[in-house]
């Protein structure tokens, strides 16, 4: 898994509590996250072409054995002088919104990768139920949506840390970049704060 980034063999210990440094690279685990930083500039990506960048970053995920699951590009934007690419893990062909990997690329070089350690574990979904149509969710929760809707998609989220299963949700992405989540079984708004 991630230790291949550092050229370190997995010793079978719990790596999710360690901090690794070697030759300008660092891998740190904390608060259910991992952060990989690379000051060597050795990983170059084609940032001028979205399709090529997407393919190259997905290859990077596979090459470094981050997860056996697939990932999909969820958001791509520029922040100051860096390109930020956010990927979410797929489960049963649907995105798991809090199983995210974020790449930060500066001057075409990968400088940071941050992600949820949940991507290393097997996923479980709630029992099968009928999903409330997005139209019904929007009509019954119009007071929770403040802005112009850009995208509505169905995926999964672990709403609370003590839950055993990921819950299907409708994600409503607004033009402001904000996302509003609704339980896909009940249509209820999910407050993550």
mmCIF file of C-alpha atoms in Angstrom:
data_model
loop_
_atom_site.group_PDB
_atom_site.id
_atom_site.type_symbol
_atom_site.label_atom_id
_atom_site.label_comp_id
_atom_site.label_asym_id
_atom_site.label_seq_id
_atom_site.Cartn_x
_atom_site.Cartn_y
_atom_site.Cartn_z
ATOM 1 C CA UNK A 1 0.000 0.000 0.000
ATOM 2 C CA UNK A 2 1.236 3.560 0.663
ATOM 3 C CA UNK A 3 4.597 2.485 1.984
ATOM 4 C CA UNK A 4 5.703 1.859 -1.601
ATOM 5 C CA UNK A 5 5.739 5.663 -1.963
ATOM 6 C CA UNK A 6 8.556 5.794 0.538
ATOM 7 C CA UNK A 7 10.461 2.758 -0.686
ATOM 8 C CA UNK A 8 9.679 1.036 2.632
ATOM 9 C CA UNK A 9 8.722 -2.597 3.030
ATOM 10 C CA UNK A 10 5.566 -3.254 5.039
ATOM 11 C CA UNK A 11 6.650 -4.840 8.334
ATOM 12 C CA UNK A 12 3.116 -5.946 9.204
ATOM 13 C CA UNK A 13 2.781 -3.398 12.006
ATOM 14 C CA UNK A 14 -0.051 -0.896 12.234
ATOM 15 C CA UNK A 15 1.248 1.781 9.866
ATOM 16 C CA UNK A 16 -1.663 4.133 10.524
ATOM 17 C CA UNK A 17 0.090 5.584 13.556
ATOM 18 C CA UNK A 18 3.506 6.215 12.071
ATOM 19 C CA UNK A 19 5.448 9.029 10.452
ATOM 20 C CA UNK A 20 7.968 8.205 7.697
ATOM 21 C CA UNK A 21 10.673 10.437 6.148
ATOM 22 C CA UNK A 22 13.129 9.629 3.388
ATOM 23 C CA UNK A 23 14.916 11.555 0.611
ATOM 24 C CA UNK A 24 12.596 14.572 0.476
ATOM 25 C CA UNK A 25 9.412 12.545 0.948
ATOM 26 C CA UNK A 26 7.236 12.269 4.034
ATOM 27 C CA UNK A 27 4.243 10.097 4.874
ATOM 28 C CA UNK A 28 2.313 10.900 8.033
ATOM 29 C CA UNK A 29 -0.847 9.388 9.519
ATOM 30 C CA UNK A 30 -3.064 11.363 11.912
ATOM 31 C CA UNK A 31 -6.754 11.975 12.716
ATOM 32 C CA UNK A 32 -8.009 9.315 10.255
ATOM 33 C CA UNK A 33 -5.997 10.947 7.453
ATOM 34 C CA UNK A 34 -2.772 10.364 5.640
ATOM 35 C CA UNK A 35 -0.601 13.088 4.145
ATOM 36 C CA UNK A 36 2.181 12.369 1.665
ATOM 37 C CA UNK A 37 4.489 15.244 0.760
ATOM 38 C CA UNK A 38 7.185 15.222 -1.901
ATOM 39 C CA UNK A 39 9.743 18.018 -2.143
ATOM 40 C CA UNK A 40 11.834 16.188 -4.773
ATOM 41 C CA UNK A 41 9.726 17.263 -7.764
ATOM 42 C CA UNK A 42 10.192 13.798 -9.247
ATOM 43 C CA UNK A 43 6.494 13.138 -10.014
ATOM 44 C CA UNK A 44 5.450 15.297 -13.002
ATOM 45 C CA UNK A 45 1.844 15.504 -14.261
ATOM 46 C CA UNK A 46 0.245 16.940 -17.443
ATOM 47 C CA UNK A 47 -1.810 19.693 -15.788
ATOM 48 C CA UNK A 48 -2.605 21.451 -19.074
ATOM 49 C CA UNK A 49 -4.926 18.615 -20.193
ATOM 50 C CA UNK A 50 -7.733 17.518 -17.841
ATOM 51 C CA UNK A 51 -8.190 14.099 -19.452
ATOM 52 C CA UNK A 52 -4.464 13.260 -19.391
ATOM 53 C CA UNK A 53 -4.145 14.538 -15.824
ATOM 54 C CA UNK A 54 -7.088 12.384 -14.708
ATOM 55 C CA UNK A 55 -5.556 9.300 -16.340
ATOM 56 C CA UNK A 56 -2.110 10.010 -14.847
ATOM 57 C CA UNK A 57 -3.475 10.516 -11.311
ATOM 58 C CA UNK A 58 -5.571 7.334 -11.493
ATOM 59 C CA UNK A 59 -2.438 5.484 -12.646
ATOM 60 C CA UNK A 60 -0.568 6.983 -9.667
ATOM 61 C CA UNK A 61 -3.260 5.639 -7.299
ATOM 62 C CA UNK A 62 -3.001 2.163 -8.880
ATOM 63 C CA UNK A 63 0.811 2.157 -9.106
ATOM 64 C CA UNK A 64 1.149 3.028 -5.431
ATOM 65 C CA UNK A 65 -1.488 0.472 -4.392
ATOM 66 C CA UNK A 66 -3.522 3.071 -2.526
ATOM 67 C CA UNK A 67 -6.706 1.013 -2.800
ATOM 68 C CA UNK A 68 -8.095 -1.879 -4.797
ATOM 69 C CA UNK A 69 -11.294 0.146 -5.314
ATOM 70 C CA UNK A 70 -11.753 2.602 -8.179
ATOM 71 C CA UNK A 71 -11.684 6.377 -7.826
ATOM 72 C CA UNK A 72 -13.387 9.090 -9.851
ATOM 73 C CA UNK A 73 -12.380 12.732 -10.311
ATOM 74 C CA UNK A 74 -14.826 14.777 -8.225
ATOM 75 C CA UNK A 75 -13.389 18.288 -8.440
ATOM 76 C CA UNK A 76 -10.515 20.023 -10.230
ATOM 77 C CA UNK A 77 -9.610 23.644 -9.554
ATOM 78 C CA UNK A 78 -6.763 26.097 -9.145
ATOM 79 C CA UNK A 79 -5.856 27.423 -5.699
ATOM 80 C CA UNK A 80 -3.234 30.160 -5.727
ATOM 81 C CA UNK A 81 -0.450 28.711 -7.906
ATOM 82 C CA UNK A 82 -1.403 25.049 -7.394
ATOM 83 C CA UNK A 83 -3.767 22.675 -9.184
ATOM 84 C CA UNK A 84 -6.017 20.720 -6.796
ATOM 85 C CA UNK A 85 -7.566 17.430 -7.949
ATOM 86 C CA UNK A 86 -10.065 15.724 -5.635
ATOM 87 C CA UNK A 87 -10.971 12.065 -6.127
ATOM 88 C CA UNK A 88 -13.633 10.020 -4.351
ATOM 89 C CA UNK A 89 -13.710 6.267 -3.989
ATOM 90 C CA UNK A 90 -16.397 4.296 -5.815
ATOM 91 C CA UNK A 91 -18.476 1.592 -4.145
ATOM 92 C CA UNK A 92 -20.982 -0.305 -6.278
ATOM 93 C CA UNK A 93 -20.321 2.300 -8.999
ATOM 94 C CA UNK A 94 -21.361 5.155 -6.696
ATOM 95 C CA UNK A 95 -19.075 7.710 -5.018
ATOM 96 C CA UNK A 96 -18.280 7.517 -1.303
ATOM 97 C CA UNK A 97 -18.014 11.232 -0.584
ATOM 98 C CA UNK A 98 -15.911 11.047 2.583
ATOM 99 C CA UNK A 99 -13.440 8.544 1.100
ATOM 100 C CA UNK A 100 -11.451 11.199 -0.658
ATOM 101 C CA UNK A 101 -7.922 11.675 -1.986
ATOM 102 C CA UNK A 102 -6.759 15.223 -2.759
ATOM 103 C CA UNK A 103 -3.722 15.883 -4.947
ATOM 104 C CA UNK A 104 -1.854 19.195 -4.903
ATOM 105 C CA UNK A 105 0.325 19.888 -7.944
ATOM 106 C CA UNK A 106 2.580 22.918 -8.300
ATOM 107 C CA UNK A 107 4.605 23.688 -11.453
ATOM 108 C CA UNK A 108 3.490 20.288 -12.822
ATOM 109 C CA UNK A 109 5.129 18.500 -9.853
ATOM 110 C CA UNK A 110 3.193 16.565 -7.222
ATOM 111 C CA UNK A 111 3.829 18.200 -3.861
ATOM 112 C CA UNK A 112 1.108 16.720 -1.630
ATOM 113 C CA UNK A 113 -1.470 13.952 -1.443
ATOM 114 C CA UNK A 114 -3.977 13.904 1.408
ATOM 115 C CA UNK A 115 -6.657 11.319 1.974
ATOM 116 C CA UNK A 116 -8.935 9.503 4.341
ATOM 117 C CA UNK A 117 -7.564 6.320 5.894
ATOM 118 C CA UNK A 118 -11.064 4.848 5.347
ATOM 119 C CA UNK A 119 -9.990 4.049 1.779
ATOM 120 C CA UNK A 120 -7.849 1.220 3.178
ATOM 121 C CA UNK A 121 -10.824 -0.663 4.646
ATOM 122 C CA UNK A 122 -13.607 -2.711 3.080
ATOM 123 C CA UNK A 123 -16.842 -0.807 2.612
ATOM 124 C CA UNK A 124 -20.264 -1.861 3.854
ATOM 125 C CA UNK A 125 -23.552 -0.249 2.889
ATOM 126 C CA UNK A 126 -26.837 -0.143 4.764
ATOM 127 C CA UNK A 127 -29.390 -2.782 3.887
ATOM 128 C CA UNK A 128 -31.096 -2.343 0.535
ATOM 129 C CA UNK A 129 -34.103 -0.044 0.600
ATOM 130 C CA UNK A 130 -35.903 2.055 -1.957
ATOM 131 C CA UNK A 131 -34.258 5.377 -2.674
ATOM 132 C CA UNK A 132 -36.393 8.517 -2.478
ATOM 133 C CA UNK A 133 -36.244 10.259 -5.896
ATOM 134 C CA UNK A 134 -34.077 13.388 -6.020
ATOM 135 C CA UNK A 135 -37.052 15.493 -7.141
ATOM 136 C CA UNK A 136 -38.988 14.627 -3.964
ATOM 137 C CA UNK A 137 -35.949 15.348 -1.787
ATOM 138 C CA UNK A 138 -35.491 18.755 -3.435
ATOM 139 C CA UNK A 139 -39.166 19.691 -3.124
ATOM 140 C CA UNK A 140 -39.439 18.715 0.545
ATOM 141 C CA UNK A 141 -36.117 20.316 1.528
ATOM 142 C CA UNK A 142 -36.058 23.504 -0.548
ATOM 143 C CA UNK A 143 -35.391 25.572 2.603
ATOM 144 C CA UNK A 144 -32.042 23.764 3.073
ATOM 145 C CA UNK A 145 -30.783 24.700 -0.408
ATOM 146 C CA UNK A 146 -29.532 28.276 -0.615
ATOM 147 C CA UNK A 147 -28.167 28.890 -4.081
ATOM 148 C CA UNK A 148 -28.105 27.621 -7.623
ATOM 149 C CA UNK A 149 -27.871 23.852 -8.040
ATOM 150 C CA UNK A 150 -25.053 22.729 -10.335
ATOM 151 C CA UNK A 151 -25.087 18.976 -9.796
ATOM 152 C CA UNK A 152 -27.079 16.271 -8.035
ATOM 153 C CA UNK A 153 -25.550 12.838 -7.587
ATOM 154 C CA UNK A 154 -26.148 9.704 -5.576
ATOM 155 C CA UNK A 155 -23.370 8.270 -3.420
ATOM 156 C CA UNK A 156 -22.448 7.119 0.066
ATOM 157 C CA UNK A 157 -21.221 8.809 3.229
ATOM 158 C CA UNK A 158 -20.379 7.721 6.759
ATOM 159 C CA UNK A 159 -22.516 10.298 8.545
ATOM 160 C CA UNK A 160 -21.248 9.535 12.073
ATOM 161 C CA UNK A 161 -18.024 7.917 13.269
ATOM 162 C CA UNK A 162 -19.824 5.295 15.362
ATOM 163 C CA UNK A 163 -21.937 3.995 12.465
ATOM 164 C CA UNK A 164 -21.039 0.614 11.011
ATOM 165 C CA UNK A 165 -22.365 1.213 7.513
ATOM 166 C CA UNK A 166 -22.142 3.917 4.889
ATOM 167 C CA UNK A 167 -25.474 5.574 4.122
ATOM 168 C CA UNK A 168 -26.702 6.303 0.587
ATOM 169 C CA UNK A 169 -27.092 10.061 0.106
ATOM 170 C CA UNK A 170 -28.130 12.573 -2.483
ATOM 171 C CA UNK A 171 -25.410 15.226 -2.782
ATOM 172 C CA UNK A 172 -26.572 18.587 -4.096
ATOM 173 C CA UNK A 173 -23.594 20.685 -5.221
ATOM 174 C CA UNK A 174 -24.283 24.423 -5.387
ATOM 175 C CA UNK A 175 -22.652 27.057 -7.600
ATOM 176 C CA UNK A 176 -20.852 28.331 -4.481
ATOM 177 C CA UNK A 177 -18.967 25.019 -4.242
ATOM 178 C CA UNK A 178 -20.919 24.038 -1.130
ATOM 179 C CA UNK A 179 -22.492 20.578 -0.976
ATOM 180 C CA UNK A 180 -25.761 19.768 0.794
ATOM 181 C CA UNK A 181 -26.461 16.113 1.678
ATOM 182 C CA UNK A 182 -29.757 14.266 2.089
ATOM 183 C CA UNK A 183 -30.370 10.694 3.239
ATOM 184 C CA UNK A 184 -31.405 8.829 0.070
ATOM 185 C CA UNK A 185 -33.723 6.465 2.006
ATOM 186 C CA UNK A 186 -35.614 9.052 4.070
ATOM 187 C CA UNK A 187 -35.016 12.307 2.189
ATOM 188 C CA UNK A 188 -33.865 13.975 5.424
ATOM 189 C CA UNK A 189 -31.146 16.637 5.443
ATOM 190 C CA UNK A 190 -27.826 15.446 6.896
ATOM 191 C CA UNK A 191 -26.017 17.935 9.109
ATOM 192 C CA UNK A 192 -22.324 17.019 9.206
ATOM 193 C CA UNK A 193 -21.270 19.820 11.553
#
